[in-house]
mmCIF file of C-alpha atoms in Angstrom:
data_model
loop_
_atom_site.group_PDB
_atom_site.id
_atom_site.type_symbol
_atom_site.label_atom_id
_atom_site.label_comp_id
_atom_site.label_asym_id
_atom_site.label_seq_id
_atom_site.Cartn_x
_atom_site.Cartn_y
_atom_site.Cartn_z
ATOM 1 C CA UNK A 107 222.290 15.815 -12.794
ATOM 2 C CA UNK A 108 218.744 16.786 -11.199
ATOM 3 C CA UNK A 109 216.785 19.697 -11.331
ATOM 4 C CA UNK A 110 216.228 20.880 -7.410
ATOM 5 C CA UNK A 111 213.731 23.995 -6.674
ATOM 6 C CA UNK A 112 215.041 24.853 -3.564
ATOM 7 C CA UNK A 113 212.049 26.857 -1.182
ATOM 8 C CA UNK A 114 213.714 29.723 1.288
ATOM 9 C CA UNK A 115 216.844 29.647 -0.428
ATOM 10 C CA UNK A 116 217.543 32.478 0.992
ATOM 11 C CA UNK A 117 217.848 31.128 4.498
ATOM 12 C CA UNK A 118 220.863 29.784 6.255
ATOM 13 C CA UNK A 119 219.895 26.100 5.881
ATOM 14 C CA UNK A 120 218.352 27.040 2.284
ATOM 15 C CA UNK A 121 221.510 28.959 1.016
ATOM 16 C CA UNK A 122 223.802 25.707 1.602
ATOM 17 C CA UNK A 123 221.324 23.070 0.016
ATOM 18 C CA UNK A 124 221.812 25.217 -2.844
ATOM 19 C CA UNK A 125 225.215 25.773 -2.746
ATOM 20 C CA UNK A 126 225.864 22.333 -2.023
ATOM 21 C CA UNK A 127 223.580 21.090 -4.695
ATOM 22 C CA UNK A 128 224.963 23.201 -7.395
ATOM 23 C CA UNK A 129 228.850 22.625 -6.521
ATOM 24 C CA UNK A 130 227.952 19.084 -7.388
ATOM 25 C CA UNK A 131 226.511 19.916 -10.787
ATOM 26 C CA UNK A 132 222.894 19.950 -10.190
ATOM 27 C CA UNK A 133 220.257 22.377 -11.936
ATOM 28 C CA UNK A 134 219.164 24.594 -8.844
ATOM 29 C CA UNK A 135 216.269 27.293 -8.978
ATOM 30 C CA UNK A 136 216.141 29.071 -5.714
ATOM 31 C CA UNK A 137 212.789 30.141 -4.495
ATOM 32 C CA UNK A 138 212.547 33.331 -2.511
ATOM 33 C CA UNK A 139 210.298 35.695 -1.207
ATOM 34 C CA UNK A 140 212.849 38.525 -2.036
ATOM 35 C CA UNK A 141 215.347 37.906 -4.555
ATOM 36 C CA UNK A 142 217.574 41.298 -3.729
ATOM 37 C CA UNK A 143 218.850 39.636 -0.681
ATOM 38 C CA UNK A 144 219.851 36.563 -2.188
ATOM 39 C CA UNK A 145 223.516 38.244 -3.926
ATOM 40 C CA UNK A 146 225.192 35.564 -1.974
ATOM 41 C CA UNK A 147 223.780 32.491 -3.738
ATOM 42 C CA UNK A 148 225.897 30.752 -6.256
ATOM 43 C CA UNK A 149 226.653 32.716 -9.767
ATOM 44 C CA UNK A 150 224.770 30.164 -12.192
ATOM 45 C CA UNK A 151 221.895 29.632 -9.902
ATOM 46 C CA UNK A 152 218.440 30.093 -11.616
ATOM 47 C CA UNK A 153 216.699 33.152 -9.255
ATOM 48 C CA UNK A 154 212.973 33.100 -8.878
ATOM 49 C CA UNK A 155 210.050 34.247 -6.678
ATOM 50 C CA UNK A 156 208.099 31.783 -5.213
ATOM 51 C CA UNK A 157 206.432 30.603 -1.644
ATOM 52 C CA UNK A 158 205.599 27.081 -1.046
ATOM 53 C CA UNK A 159 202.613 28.087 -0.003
ATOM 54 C CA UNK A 160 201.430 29.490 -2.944
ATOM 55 C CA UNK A 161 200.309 26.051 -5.478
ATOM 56 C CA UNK A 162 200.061 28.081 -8.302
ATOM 57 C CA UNK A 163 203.950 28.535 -7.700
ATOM 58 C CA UNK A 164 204.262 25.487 -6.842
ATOM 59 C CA UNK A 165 202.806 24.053 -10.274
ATOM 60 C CA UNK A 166 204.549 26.565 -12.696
ATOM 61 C CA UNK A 167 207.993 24.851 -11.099
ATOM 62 C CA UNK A 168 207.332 21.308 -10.636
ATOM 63 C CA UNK A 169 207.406 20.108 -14.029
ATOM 64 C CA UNK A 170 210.833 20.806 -14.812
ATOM 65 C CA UNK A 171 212.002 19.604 -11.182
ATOM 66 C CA UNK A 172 213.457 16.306 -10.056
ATOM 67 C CA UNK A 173 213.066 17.516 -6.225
ATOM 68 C CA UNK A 174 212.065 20.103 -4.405
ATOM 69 C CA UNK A 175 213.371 20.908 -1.021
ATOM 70 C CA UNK A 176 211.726 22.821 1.750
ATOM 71 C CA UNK A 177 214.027 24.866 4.204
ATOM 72 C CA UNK A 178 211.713 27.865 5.110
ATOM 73 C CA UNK A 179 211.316 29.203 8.591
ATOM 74 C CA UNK A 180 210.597 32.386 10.303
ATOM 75 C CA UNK A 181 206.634 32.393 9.508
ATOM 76 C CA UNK A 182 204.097 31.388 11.889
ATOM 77 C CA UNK A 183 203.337 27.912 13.362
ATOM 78 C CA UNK A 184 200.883 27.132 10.508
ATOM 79 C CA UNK A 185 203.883 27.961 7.990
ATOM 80 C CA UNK A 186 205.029 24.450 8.121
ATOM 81 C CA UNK A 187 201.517 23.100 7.379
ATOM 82 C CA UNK A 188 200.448 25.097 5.305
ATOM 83 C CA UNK A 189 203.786 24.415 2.882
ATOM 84 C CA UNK A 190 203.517 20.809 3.852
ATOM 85 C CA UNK A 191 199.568 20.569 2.497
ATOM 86 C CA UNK A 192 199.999 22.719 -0.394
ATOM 87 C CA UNK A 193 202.994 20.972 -2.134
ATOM 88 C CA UNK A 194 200.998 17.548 -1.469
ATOM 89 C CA UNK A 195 198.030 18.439 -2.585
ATOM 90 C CA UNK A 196 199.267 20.514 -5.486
ATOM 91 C CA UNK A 197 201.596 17.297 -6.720
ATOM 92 C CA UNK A 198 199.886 14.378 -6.004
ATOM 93 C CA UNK A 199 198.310 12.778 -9.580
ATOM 94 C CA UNK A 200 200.938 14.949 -11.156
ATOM 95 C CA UNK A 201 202.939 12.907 -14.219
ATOM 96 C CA UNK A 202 206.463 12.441 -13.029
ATOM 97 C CA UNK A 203 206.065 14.607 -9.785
ATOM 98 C CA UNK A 204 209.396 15.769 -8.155
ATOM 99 C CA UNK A 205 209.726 14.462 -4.653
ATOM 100 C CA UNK A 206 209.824 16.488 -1.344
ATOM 101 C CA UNK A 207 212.508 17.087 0.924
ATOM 102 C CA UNK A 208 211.690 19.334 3.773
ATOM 103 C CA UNK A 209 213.841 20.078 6.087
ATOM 104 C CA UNK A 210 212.378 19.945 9.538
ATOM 105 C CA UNK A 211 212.780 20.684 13.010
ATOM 106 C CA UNK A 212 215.060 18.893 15.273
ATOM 107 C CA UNK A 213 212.816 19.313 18.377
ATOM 108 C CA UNK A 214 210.166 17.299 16.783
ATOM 109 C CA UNK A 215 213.074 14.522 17.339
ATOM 110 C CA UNK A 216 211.963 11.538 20.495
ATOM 111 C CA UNK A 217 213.926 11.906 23.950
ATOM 112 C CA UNK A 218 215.283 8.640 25.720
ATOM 113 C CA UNK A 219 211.899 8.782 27.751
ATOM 114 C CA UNK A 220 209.912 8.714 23.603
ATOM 115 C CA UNK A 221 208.573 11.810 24.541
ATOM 116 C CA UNK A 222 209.539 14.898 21.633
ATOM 117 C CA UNK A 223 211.706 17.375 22.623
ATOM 118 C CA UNK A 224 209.557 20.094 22.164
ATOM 119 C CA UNK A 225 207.085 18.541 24.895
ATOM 120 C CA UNK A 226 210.381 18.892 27.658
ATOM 121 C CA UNK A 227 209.054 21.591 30.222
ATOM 122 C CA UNK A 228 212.360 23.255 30.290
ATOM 123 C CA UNK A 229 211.897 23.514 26.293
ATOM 124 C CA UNK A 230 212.708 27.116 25.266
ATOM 125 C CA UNK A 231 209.240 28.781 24.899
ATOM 126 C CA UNK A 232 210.482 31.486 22.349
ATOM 127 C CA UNK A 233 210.660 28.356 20.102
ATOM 128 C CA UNK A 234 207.701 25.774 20.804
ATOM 129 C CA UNK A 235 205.743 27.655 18.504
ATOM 130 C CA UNK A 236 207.987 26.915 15.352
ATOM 131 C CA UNK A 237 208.865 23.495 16.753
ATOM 132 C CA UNK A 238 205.320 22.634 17.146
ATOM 133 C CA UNK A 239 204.635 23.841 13.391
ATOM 134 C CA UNK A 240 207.327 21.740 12.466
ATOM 135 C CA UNK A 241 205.580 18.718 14.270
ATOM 136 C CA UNK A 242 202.373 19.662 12.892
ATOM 137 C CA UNK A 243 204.068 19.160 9.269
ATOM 138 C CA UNK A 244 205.751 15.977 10.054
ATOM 139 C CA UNK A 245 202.415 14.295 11.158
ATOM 140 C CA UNK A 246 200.702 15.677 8.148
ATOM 141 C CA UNK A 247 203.528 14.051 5.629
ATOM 142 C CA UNK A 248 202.834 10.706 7.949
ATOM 143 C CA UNK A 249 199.284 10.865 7.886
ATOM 144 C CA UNK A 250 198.357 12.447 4.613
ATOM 145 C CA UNK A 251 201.035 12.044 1.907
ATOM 146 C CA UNK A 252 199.877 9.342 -0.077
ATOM 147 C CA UNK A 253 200.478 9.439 -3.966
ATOM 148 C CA UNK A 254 203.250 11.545 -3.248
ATOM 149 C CA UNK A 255 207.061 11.066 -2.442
ATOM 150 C CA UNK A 256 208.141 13.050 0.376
ATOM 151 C CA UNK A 257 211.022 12.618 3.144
ATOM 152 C CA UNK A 258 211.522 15.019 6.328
ATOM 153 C CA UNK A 259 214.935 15.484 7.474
ATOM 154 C CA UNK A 260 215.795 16.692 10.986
ATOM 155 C CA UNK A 261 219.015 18.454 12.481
ATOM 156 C CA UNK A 262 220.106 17.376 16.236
ATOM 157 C CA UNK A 263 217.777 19.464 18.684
ATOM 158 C CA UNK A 264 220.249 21.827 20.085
ATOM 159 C CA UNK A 265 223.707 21.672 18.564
ATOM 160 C CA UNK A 266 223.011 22.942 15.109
ATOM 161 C CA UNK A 267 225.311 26.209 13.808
ATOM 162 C CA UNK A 268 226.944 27.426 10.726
ATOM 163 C CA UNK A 269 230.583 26.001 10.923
ATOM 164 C CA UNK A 270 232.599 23.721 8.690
ATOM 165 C CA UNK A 271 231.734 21.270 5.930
ATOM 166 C CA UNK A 272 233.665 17.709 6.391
ATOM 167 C CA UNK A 273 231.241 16.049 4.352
ATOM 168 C CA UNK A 274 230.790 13.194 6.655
ATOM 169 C CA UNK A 275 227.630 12.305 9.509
ATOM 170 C CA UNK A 276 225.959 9.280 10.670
ATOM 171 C CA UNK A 277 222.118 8.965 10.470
ATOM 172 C CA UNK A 278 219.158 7.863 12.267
ATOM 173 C CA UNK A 279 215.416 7.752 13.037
ATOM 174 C CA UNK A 280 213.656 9.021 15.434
ATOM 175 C CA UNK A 281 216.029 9.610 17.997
ATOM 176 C CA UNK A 282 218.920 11.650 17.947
ATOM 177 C CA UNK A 283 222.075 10.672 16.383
ATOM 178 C CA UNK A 284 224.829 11.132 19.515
ATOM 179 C CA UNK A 285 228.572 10.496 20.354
ATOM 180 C CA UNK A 286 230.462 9.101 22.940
ATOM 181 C CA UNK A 287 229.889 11.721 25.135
ATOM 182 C CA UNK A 288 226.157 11.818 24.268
ATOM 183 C CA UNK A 289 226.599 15.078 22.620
ATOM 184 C CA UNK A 290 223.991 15.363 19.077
ATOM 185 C CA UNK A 291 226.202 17.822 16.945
ATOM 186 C CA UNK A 292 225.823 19.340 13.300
ATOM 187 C CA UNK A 293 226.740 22.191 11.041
ATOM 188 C CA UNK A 294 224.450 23.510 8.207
ATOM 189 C CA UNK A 295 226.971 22.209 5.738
ATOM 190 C CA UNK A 296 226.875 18.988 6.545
ATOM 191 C CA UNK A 297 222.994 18.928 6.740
ATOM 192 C CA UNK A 298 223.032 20.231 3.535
ATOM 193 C CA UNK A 299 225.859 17.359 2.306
ATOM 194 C CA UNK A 300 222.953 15.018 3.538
ATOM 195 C CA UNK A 301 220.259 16.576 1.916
ATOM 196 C CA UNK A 302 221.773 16.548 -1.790
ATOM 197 C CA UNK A 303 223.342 12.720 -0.808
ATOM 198 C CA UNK A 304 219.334 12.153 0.076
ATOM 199 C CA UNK A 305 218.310 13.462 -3.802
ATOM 200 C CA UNK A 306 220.828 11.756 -5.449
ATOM 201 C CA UNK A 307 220.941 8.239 -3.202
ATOM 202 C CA UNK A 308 217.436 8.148 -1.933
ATOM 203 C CA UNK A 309 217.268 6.291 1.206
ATOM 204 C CA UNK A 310 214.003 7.276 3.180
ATOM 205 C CA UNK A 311 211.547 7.663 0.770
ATOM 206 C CA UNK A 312 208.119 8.550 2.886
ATOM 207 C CA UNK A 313 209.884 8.401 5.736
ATOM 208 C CA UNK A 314 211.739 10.641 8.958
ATOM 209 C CA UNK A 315 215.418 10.817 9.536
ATOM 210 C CA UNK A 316 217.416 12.323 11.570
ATOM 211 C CA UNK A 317 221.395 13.742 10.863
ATOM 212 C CA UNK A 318 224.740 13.993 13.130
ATOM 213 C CA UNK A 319 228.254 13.508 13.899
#
């Protein structure tokens, strides 16, 4: 059993890493920003307040945590950054620091032609702000992680809804994980399924990868 802090828990990918992680047996806090909308979340789940951008937050849970997992969204592009430099800096040199798992952005993900998704000119533009933040987090776990142990875990770049839980995917690198047919498909459940296999199996430590049928 680990003890997994769980940041946006609240969110649709957040809300199934913690479901996920405590049908399995694991200790899960979940960290929102407003815990009266959270009535959803597993009976037995430990409730608190907290940001990942906020280190003194991020101190008070670390200590008792194994991992913690990242699956915020909705915030600005710095959002991602900001999270990304604060639990770094606020657990590297810390005794028996819990790892991070953040849950990325699938546009961040390399096309056939290596260029990222979110660099496409027909890439949505309502979205190349949060993709970019996304990026911007990514390159800051490659560049500037050291003492720490971190691993970023994308989604396919289109074909990622709410649906069933099967419990099985394939994974990858940088590039999309695809079919047959080409097609890059994933529910949230089965992200989450590979999030919680990633804490208890860990298999990219300081590293990128990517998740799909």
């Amino acid at each position: 059993m680990s003890n997994i802090v769980v940041f946006g828990a609240g969110g649709t990918a957040g809300s199934r890493v913690t479901t996920e992680a405590f049908n399995r047996g694991h200790r899960v806090t979940a960290a929102v920003r407003r815990p009266a909308a959270t009535s959803y979340l597993p009976a037995g789940v430990s409730l608190v307040t907290a940001d990942a951008t906020s280190g003194q937050r991020v101190r008070e849970l670390a200590p008792d945590a194994d991992a913690m997992v990242v699956t915020i969204g909705g915030g600005e592009r710095g959002l991602w950054l900001n999270a990304a430099r604060t639990l770094v800096g606020t657990l590297r040199g810390m005794p028996a620091a819990p790892r991070i798992i953040h849950v990325g952005g699938g546009a961040t993900l390399l096309t056939p032609k290596g260029t990222r998704f979110l660099d496409e000119p027909d890439f949505p533009e309502e979205y190349r702000d949060a993709a970019q933040g996304q990026a911007d987090a990514l390159d800051f776990y490659r560049s500037s992680a050291d003492g720490v142990s971190w691993t970023y875990v994308c989604p396919p770049p289109l074909e990622f809804h709410p649906g069933e839980r099967t419990g099985t995917y394939r994974t990858g690198t940088d590039q999309p994980v695809t079919d047959h047919e080409g097609r890059s498909v994933l529910s949230y459940e089965d992200l989450a399924v590979a999030v919680v296999d990633e804490i208890e199996s860990p298999r990219h430590e300081n590293a990128r990868f990517t998740v799909a049928y």
